[in-house]
XYZ file of N, CA and C in Angstrom:
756
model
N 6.446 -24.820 -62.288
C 6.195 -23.629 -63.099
C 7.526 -22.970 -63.483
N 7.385 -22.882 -64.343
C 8.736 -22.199 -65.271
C 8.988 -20.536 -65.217
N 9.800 -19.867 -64.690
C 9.872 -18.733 -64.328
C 10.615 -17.968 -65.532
N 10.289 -17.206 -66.323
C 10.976 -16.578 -67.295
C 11.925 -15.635 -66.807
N 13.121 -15.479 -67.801
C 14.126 -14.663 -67.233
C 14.734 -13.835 -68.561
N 15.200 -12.484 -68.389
C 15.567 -11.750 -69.607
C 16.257 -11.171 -69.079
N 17.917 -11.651 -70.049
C 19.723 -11.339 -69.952
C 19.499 -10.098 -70.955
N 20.595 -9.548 -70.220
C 20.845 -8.575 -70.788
C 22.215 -8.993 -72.206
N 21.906 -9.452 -73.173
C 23.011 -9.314 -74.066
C 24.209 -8.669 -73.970
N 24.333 -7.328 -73.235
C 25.174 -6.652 -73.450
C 26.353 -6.586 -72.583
N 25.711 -7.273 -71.226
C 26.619 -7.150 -69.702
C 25.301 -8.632 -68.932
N 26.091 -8.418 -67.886
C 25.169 -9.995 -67.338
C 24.560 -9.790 -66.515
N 23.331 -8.753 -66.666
C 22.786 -8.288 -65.817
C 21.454 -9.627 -66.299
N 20.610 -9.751 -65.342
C 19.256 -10.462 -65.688
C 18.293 -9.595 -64.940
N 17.018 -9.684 -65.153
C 15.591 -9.280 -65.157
C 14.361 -10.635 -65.702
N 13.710 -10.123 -64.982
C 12.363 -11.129 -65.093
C 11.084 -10.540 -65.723
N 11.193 -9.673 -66.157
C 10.439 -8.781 -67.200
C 11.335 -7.931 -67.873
N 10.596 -7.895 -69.464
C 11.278 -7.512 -70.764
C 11.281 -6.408 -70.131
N 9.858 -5.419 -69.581
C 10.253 -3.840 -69.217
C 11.377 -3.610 -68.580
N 11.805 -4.506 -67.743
C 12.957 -4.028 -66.776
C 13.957 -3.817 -67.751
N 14.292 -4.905 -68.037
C 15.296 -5.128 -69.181
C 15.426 -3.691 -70.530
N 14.541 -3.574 -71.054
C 14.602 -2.315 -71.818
C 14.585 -1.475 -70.645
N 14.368 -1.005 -69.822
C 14.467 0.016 -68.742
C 16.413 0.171 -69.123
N 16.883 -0.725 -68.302
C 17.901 -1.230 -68.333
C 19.274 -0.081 -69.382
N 17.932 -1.345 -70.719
C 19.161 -1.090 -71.806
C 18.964 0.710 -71.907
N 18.070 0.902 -72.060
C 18.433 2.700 -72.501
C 18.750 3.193 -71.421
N 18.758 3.376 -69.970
C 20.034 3.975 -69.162
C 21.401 3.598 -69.290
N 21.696 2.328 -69.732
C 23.358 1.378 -69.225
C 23.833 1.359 -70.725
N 22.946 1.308 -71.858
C 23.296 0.721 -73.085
C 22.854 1.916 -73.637
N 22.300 3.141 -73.544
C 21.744 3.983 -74.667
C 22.290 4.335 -75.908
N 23.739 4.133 -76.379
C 23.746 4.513 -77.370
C 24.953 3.220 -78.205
N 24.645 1.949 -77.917
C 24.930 0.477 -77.805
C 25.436 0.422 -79.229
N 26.929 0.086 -79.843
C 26.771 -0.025 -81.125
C 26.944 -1.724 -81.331
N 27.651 -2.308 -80.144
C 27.847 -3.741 -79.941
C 26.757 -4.393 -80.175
N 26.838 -5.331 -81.464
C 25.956 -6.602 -82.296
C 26.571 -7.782 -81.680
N 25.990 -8.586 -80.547
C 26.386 -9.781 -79.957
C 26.664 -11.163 -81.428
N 25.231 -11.132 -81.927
C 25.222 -12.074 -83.320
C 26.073 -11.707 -84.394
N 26.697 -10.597 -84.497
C 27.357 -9.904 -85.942
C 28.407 -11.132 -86.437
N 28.962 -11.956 -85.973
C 29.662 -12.979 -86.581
C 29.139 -14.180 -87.331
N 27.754 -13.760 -87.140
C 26.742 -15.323 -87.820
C 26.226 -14.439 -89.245
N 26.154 -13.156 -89.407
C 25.515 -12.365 -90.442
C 26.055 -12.595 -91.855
N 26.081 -12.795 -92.756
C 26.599 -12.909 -93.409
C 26.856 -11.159 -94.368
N 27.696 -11.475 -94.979
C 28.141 -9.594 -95.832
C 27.933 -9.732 -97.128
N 26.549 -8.694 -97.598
C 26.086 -8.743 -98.682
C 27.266 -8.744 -99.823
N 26.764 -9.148 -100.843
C 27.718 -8.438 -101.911
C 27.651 -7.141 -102.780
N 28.122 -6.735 -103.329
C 28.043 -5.083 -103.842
C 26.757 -5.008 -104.735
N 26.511 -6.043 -105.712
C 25.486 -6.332 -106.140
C 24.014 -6.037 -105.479
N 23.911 -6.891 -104.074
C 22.397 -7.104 -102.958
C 22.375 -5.896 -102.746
N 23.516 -4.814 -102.077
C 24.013 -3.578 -101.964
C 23.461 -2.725 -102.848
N 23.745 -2.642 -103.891
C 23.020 -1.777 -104.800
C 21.436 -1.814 -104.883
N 21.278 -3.277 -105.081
C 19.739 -3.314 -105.669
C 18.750 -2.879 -104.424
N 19.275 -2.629 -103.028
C 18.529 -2.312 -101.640
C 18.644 -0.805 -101.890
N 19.915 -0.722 -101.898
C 20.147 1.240 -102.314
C 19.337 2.121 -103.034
N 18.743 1.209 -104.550
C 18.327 1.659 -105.567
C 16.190 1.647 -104.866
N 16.378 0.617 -104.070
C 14.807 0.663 -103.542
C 14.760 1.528 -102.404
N 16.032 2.004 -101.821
C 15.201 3.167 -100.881
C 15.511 4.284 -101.281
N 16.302 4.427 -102.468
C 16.048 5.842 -103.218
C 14.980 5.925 -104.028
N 14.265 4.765 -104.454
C 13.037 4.832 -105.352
C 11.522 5.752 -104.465
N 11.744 4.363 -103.404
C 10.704 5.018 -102.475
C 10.511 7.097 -101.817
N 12.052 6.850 -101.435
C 12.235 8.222 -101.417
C 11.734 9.424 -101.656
N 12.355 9.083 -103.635
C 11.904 9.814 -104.576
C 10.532 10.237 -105.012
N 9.706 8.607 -105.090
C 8.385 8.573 -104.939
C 7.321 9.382 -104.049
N 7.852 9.631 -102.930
C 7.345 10.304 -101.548
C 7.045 11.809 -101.860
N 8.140 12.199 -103.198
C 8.513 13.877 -103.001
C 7.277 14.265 -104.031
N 6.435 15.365 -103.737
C 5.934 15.742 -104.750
C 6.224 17.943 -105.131
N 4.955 18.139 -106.163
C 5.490 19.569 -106.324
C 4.437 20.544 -105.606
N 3.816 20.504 -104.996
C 2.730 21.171 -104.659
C 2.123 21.272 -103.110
N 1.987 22.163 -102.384
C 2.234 22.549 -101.451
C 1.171 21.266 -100.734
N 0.415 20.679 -101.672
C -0.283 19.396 -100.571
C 0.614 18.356 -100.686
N 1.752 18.072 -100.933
C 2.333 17.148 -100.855
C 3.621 17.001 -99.960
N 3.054 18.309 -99.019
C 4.571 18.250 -97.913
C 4.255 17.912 -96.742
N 5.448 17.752 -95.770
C 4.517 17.234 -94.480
C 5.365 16.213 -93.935
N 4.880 15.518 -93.005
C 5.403 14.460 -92.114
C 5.206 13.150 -93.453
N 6.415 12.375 -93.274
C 6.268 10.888 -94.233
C 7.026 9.699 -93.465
N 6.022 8.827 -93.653
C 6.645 7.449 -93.166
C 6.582 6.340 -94.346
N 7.571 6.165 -94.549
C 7.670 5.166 -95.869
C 8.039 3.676 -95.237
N 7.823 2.472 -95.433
C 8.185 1.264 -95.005
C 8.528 0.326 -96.054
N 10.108 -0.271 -96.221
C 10.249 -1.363 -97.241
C 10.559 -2.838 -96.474
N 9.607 -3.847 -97.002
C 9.087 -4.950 -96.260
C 10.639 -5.793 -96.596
N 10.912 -6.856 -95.998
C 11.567 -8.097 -96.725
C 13.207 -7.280 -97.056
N 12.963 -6.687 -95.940
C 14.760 -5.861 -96.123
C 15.560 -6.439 -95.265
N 17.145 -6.762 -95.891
C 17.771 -7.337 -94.792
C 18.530 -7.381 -93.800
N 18.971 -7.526 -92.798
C 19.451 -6.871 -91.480
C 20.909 -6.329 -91.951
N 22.020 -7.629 -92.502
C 23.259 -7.250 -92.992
C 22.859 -6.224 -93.756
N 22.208 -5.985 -94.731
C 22.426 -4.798 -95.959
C 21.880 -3.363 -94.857
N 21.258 -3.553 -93.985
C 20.932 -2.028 -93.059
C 22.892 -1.929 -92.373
N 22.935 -2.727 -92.195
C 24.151 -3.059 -91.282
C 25.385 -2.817 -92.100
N 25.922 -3.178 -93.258
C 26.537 -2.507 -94.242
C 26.572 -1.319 -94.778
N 25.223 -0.606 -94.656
C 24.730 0.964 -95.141
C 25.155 1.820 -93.800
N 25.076 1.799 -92.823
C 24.829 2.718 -91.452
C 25.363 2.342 -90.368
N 26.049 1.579 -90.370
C 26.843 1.116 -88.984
C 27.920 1.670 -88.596
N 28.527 2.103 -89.340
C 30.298 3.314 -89.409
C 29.431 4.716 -89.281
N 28.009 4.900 -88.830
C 27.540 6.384 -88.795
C 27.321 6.687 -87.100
N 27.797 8.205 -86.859
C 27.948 8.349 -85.248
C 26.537 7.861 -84.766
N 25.521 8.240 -85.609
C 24.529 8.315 -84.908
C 23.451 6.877 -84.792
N 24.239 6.244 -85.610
C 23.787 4.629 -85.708
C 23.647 3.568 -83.527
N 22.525 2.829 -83.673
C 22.745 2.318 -82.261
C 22.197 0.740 -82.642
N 22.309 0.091 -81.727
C 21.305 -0.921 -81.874
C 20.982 -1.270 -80.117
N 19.768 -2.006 -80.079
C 18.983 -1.735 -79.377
C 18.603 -3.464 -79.303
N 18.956 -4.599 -78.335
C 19.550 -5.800 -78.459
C 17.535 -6.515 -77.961
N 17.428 -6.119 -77.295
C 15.368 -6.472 -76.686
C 14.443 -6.363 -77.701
N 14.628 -5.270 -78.306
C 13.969 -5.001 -79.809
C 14.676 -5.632 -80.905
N 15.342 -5.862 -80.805
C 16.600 -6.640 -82.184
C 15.883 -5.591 -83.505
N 16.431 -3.976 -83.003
C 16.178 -3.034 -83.785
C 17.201 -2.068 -83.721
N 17.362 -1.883 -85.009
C 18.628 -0.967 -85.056
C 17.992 0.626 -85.754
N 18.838 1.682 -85.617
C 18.399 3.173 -86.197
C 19.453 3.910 -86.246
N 19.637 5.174 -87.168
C 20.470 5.512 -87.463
C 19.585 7.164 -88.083
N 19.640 8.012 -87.510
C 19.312 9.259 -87.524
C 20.470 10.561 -88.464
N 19.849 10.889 -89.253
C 20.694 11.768 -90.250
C 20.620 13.140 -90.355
N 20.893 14.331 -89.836
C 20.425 15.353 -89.134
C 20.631 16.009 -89.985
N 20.048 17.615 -90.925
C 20.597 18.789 -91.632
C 21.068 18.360 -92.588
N 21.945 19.500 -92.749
C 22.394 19.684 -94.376
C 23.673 18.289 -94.402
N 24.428 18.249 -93.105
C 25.947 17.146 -93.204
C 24.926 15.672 -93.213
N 23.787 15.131 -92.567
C 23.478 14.334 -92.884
C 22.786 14.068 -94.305
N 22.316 15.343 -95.330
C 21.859 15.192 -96.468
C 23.037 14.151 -97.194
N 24.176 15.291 -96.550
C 25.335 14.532 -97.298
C 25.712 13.035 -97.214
N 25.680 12.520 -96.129
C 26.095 11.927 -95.682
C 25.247 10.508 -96.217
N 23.895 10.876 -96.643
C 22.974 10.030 -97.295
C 22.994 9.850 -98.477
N 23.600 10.787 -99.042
C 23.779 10.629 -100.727
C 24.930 9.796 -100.777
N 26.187 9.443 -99.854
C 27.286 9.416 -99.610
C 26.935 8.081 -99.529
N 26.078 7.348 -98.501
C 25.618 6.134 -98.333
C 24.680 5.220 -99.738
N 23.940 6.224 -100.233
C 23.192 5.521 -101.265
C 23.809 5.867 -102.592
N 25.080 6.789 -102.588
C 26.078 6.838 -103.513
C 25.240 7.444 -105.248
N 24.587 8.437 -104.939
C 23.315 8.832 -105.501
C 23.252 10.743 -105.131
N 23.859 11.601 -105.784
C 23.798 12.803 -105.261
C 22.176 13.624 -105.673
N 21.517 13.029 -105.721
C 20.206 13.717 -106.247
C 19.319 13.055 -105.566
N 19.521 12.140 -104.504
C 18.267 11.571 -103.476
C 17.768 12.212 -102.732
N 17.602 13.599 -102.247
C 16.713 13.926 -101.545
C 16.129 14.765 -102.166
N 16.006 15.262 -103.247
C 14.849 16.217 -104.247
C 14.784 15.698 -105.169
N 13.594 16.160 -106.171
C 12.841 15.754 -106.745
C 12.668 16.596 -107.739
N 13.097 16.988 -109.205
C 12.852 17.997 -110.195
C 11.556 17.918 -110.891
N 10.388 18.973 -111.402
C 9.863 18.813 -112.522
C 10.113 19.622 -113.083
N 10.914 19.535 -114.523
C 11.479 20.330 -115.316
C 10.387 21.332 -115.854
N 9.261 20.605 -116.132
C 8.031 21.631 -117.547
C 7.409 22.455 -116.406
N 7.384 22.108 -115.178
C 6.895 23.105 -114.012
C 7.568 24.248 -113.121
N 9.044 23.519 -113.397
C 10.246 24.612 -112.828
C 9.517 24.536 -110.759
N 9.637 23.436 -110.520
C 9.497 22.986 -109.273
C 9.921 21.946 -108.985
N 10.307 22.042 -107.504
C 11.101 21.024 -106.752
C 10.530 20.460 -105.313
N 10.452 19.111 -105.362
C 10.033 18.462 -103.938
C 11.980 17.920 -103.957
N 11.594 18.492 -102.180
C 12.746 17.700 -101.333
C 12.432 16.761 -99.634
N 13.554 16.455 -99.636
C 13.529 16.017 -98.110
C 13.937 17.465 -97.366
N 13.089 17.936 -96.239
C 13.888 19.185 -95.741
C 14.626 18.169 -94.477
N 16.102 19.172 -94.403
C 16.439 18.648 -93.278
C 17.041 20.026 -92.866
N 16.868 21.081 -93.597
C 17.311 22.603 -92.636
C 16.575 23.701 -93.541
N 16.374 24.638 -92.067
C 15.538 25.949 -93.049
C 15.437 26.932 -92.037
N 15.277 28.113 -91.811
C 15.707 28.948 -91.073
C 15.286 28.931 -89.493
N 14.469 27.613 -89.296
C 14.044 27.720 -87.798
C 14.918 26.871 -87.524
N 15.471 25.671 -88.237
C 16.666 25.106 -87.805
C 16.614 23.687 -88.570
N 17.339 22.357 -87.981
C 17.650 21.324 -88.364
C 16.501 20.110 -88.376
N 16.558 19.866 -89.385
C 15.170 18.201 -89.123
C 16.342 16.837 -89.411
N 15.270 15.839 -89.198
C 15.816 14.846 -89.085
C 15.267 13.145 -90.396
N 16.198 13.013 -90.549
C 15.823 11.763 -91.720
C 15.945 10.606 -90.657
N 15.388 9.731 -90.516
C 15.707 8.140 -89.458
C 15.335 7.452 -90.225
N 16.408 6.589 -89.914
C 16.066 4.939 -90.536
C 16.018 3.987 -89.219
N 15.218 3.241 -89.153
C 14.958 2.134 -88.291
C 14.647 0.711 -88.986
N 15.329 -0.047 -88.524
C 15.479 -1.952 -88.942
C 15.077 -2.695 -87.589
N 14.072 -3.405 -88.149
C 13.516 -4.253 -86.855
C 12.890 -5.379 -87.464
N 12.962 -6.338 -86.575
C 13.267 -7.742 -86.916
C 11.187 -8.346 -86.374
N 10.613 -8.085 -87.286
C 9.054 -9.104 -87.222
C 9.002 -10.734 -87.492
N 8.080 -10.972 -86.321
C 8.168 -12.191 -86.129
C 6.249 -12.439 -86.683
N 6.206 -13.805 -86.848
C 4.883 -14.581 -87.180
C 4.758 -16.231 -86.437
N 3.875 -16.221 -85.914
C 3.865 -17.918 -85.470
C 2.909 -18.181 -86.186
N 2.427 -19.362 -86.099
C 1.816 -20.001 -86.643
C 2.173 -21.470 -86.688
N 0.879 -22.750 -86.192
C 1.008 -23.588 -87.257
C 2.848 -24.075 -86.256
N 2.641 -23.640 -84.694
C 3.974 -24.453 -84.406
C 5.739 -23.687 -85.351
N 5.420 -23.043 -86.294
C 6.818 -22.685 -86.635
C 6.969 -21.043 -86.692
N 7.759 -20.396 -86.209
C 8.352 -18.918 -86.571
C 8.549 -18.425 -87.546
N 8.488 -17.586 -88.366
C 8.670 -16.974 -89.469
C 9.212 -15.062 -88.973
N 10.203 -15.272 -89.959
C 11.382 -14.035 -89.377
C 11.005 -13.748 -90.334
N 11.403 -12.077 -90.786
C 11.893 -10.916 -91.771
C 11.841 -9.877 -91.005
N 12.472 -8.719 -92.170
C 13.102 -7.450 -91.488
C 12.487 -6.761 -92.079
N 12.126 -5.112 -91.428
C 11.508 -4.304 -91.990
C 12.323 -2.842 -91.933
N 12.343 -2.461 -92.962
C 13.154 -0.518 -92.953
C 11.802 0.001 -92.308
N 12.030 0.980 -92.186
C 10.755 2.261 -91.791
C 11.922 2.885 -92.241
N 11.143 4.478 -92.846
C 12.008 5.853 -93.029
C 10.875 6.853 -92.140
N 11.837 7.644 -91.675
C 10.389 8.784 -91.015
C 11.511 10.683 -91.958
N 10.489 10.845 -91.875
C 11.202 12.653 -92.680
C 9.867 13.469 -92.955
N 10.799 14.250 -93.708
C 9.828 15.841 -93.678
C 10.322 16.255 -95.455
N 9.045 16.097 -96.021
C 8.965 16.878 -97.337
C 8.852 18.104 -97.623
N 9.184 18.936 -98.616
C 8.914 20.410 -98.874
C 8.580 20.868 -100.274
N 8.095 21.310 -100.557
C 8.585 21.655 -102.209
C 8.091 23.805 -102.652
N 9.462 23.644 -103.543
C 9.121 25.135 -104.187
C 9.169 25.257 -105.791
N 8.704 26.595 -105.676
C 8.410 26.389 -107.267
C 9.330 27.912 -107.785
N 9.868 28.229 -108.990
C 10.927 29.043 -109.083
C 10.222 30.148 -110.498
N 10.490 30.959 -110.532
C 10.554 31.655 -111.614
C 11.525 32.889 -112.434
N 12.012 33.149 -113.580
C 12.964 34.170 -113.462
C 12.976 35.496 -114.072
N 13.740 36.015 -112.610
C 13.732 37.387 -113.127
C 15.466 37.949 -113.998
N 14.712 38.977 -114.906
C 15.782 39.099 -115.330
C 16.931 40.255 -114.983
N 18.061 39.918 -114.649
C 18.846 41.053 -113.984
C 20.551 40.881 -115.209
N 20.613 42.651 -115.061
C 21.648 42.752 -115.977
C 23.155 42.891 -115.130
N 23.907 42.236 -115.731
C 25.216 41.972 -115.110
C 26.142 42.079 -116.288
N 27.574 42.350 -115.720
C 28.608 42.174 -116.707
C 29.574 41.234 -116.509
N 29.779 40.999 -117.703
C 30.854 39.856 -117.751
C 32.454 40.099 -118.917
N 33.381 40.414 -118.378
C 34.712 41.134 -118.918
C 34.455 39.804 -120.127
N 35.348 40.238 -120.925
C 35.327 39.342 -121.897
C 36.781 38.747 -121.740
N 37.315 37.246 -122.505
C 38.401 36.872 -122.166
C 39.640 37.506 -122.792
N 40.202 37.559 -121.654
C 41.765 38.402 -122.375
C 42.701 37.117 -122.955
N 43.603 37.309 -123.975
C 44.315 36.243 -124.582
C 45.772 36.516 -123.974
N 46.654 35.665 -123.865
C 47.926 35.978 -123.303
C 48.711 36.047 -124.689
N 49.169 36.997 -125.000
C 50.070 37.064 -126.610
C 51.464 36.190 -126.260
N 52.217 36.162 -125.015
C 53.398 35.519 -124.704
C 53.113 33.376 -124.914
N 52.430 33.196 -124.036
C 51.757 31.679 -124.309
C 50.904 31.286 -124.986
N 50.252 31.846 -125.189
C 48.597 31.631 -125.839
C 47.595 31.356 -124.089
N 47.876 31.319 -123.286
C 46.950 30.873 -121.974
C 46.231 32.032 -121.882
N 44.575 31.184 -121.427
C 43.338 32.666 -121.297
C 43.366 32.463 -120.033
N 43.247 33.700 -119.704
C 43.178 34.291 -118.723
C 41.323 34.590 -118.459
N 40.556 34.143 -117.253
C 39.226 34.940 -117.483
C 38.409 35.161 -116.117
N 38.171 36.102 -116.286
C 37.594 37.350 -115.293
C 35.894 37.126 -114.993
N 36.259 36.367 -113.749
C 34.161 36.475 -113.479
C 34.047 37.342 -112.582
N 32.505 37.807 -112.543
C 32.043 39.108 -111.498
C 30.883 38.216 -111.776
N 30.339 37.886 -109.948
C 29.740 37.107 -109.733
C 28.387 37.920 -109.503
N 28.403 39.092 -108.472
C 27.421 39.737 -108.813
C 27.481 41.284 -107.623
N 27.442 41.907 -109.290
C 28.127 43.764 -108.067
C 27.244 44.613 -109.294
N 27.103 45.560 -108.467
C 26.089 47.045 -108.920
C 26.526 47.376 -110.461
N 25.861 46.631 -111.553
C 26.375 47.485 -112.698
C 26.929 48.484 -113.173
N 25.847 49.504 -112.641
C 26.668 51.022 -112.901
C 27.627 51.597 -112.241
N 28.118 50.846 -110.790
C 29.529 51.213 -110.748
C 30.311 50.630 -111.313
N 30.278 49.206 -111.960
C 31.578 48.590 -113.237
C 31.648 49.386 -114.090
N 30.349 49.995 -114.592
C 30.476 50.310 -116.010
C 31.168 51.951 -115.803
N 31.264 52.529 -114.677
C 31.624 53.934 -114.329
C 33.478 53.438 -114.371
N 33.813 52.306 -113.656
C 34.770 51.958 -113.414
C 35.707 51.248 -114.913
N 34.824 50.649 -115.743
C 35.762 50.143 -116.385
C 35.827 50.819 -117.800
N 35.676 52.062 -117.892
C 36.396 53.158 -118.671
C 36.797 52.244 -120.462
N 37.932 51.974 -120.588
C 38.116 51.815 -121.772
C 38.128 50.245 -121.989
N 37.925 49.549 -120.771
C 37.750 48.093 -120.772
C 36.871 47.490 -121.620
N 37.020 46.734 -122.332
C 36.253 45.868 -123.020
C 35.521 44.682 -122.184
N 33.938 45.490 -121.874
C 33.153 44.773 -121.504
C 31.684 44.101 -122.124
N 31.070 42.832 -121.660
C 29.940 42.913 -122.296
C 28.886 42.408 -121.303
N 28.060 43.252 -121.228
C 26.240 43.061 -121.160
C 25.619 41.743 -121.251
N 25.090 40.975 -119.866
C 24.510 39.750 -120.647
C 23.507 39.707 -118.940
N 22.243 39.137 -119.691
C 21.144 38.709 -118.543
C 21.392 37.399 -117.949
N 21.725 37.533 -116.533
C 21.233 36.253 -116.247
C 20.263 35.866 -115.216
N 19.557 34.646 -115.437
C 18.411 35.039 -114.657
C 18.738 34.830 -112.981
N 18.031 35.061 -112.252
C 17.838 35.179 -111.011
C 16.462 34.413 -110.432
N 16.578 33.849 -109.597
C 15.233 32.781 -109.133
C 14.779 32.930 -107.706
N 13.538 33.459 -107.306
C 12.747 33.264 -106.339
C 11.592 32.117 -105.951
N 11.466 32.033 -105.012
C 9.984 30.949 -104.324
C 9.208 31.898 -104.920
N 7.992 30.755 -105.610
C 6.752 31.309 -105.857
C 5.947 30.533 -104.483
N 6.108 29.376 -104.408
C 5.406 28.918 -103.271
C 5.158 29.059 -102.405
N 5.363 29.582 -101.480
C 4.944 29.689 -100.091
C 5.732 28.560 -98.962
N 6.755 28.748 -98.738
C 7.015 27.703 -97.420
C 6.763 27.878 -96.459
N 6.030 26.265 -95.635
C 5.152 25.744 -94.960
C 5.898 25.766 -93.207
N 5.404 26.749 -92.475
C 6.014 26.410 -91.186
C 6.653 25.111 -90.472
N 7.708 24.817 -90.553
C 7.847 23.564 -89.344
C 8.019 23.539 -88.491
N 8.215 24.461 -88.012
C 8.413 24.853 -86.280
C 8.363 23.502 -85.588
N 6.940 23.163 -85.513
C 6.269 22.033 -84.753
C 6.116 20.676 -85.163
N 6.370 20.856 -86.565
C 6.676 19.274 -86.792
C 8.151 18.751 -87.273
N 8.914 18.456 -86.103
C 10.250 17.853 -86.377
C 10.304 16.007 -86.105
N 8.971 15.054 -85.995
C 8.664 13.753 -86.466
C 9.527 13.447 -84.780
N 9.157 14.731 -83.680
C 9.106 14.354 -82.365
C 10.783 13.857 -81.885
N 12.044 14.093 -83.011
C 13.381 14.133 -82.977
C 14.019 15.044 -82.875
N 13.355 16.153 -83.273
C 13.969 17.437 -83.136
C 14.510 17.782 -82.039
């Protein structure tokens, strides 16, 4: 009888059950960035790169809607994705691990620096919201709001199939996040704006913004100044945003 045995990839520890072994890895290995196989992978080209980029900003995008039933917990999954191209996108990120029993890797993107940090990766500054112009509303990914920070994750894991005597491999993304959306309308508020002064010595303009201060003390203040009067609008939530307190997708 053949006794099964499970190495630890990472150090030469052995176990005779997978549980031990994952026991193992998340006390000794928890935050593991070492890929034992990474020399057999091959490195996409900028091309494969893009066209993976462009499908998990599609999905993304797709996810976001404008209306307060369309926010909430989301799990999106893109099938037939490949390990190098996760591995090219997220591997230089602190929060990236891999996880050698699962032959699953993740990479967690926290708040407003990971918003960044995702646009930065999918090289795309408009991936986590969603405009409708004729509605003057916006779906986003939330990842901060005054109770605090949420979380975007990506996870890559390697599905297997038998059958029929032979194995069949592919890779799967999962995304897990938190949608929001608001809707805007404007009010109109009067402000001043100096007009531009000309330099008579160079010709160079010189120009004066006032971003936003009590009218009627400029206008008390600027006496013989040549100023002018102009509306600009100002924008509030019409919507209603949706508590998250309690749903941070159990990462929070």
């Amino acid at each position: 009888m053949t006794t099964c045995t499970f190495p630890c990839l990472l150090c030469s520890k052995i176990y005779d059950t997978k549980k031990k072994l994952q026991s193992h890895e998340r006390t000794k290995h928890k935050n593991n960035k070492s890929i034992p196989h990474y020399h057999i992978l091959d490195k996409p080209s900028e091309e494969i790169l893009s066209f993976y980029r462009d499908a998990i900003i599609i999905r993304l995008k797709s996810s976001l809607g404008f209306n307060r039933h369309s926010i909430g917990k989301k799990h999106i999954v893109i099938d037939a994705f490949p390990e190098s191209v996760f591995l090219s996108l997220f591997e230089n990120e602190n929060s990236f691990k891999y996880i050698p029993s699962q032959r699953k890797y993740q990479c967690i993107l926290e708040g407003a620096v990971g918003g960044e940090i995702l646009k930065s990766i999918l090289k795309y500054d408009q991936v986590i919201f969603r405009e409708n112009k004729n509605t003057s509303t916006k779906g986003y990914i939330l990842l901060k709001d005054n109770d605090g920070q949420y979380k975007l994750t990506f996870i890559w894991r390697q599905k297997e199939w038998k059958e029929n005597d032979r194995l069949f491999l592919t890779g799967i993304l999962s995304i897990n996040f938190i949608t929001n959306s608001g809707g805007f309308i404007n009010d109109e508020e009067n402000q001043i704006l100096p007009s531009v002064q000309e330099s008579s010595s160079n010709g160079n303009h010189i120009l004066h913004t006032i971003n936003k201060y009590n009218v009627s003390s400029i206008l008390s203040q600027s006496n013989n100044n040549n100023v002018q009067i102009y509306n600009k609008p100002r924008y509030r939530y019409i919507l209603p945003y949706s508590q998250f307190k309690n749903i941070s997708l159990n990462n929070k």
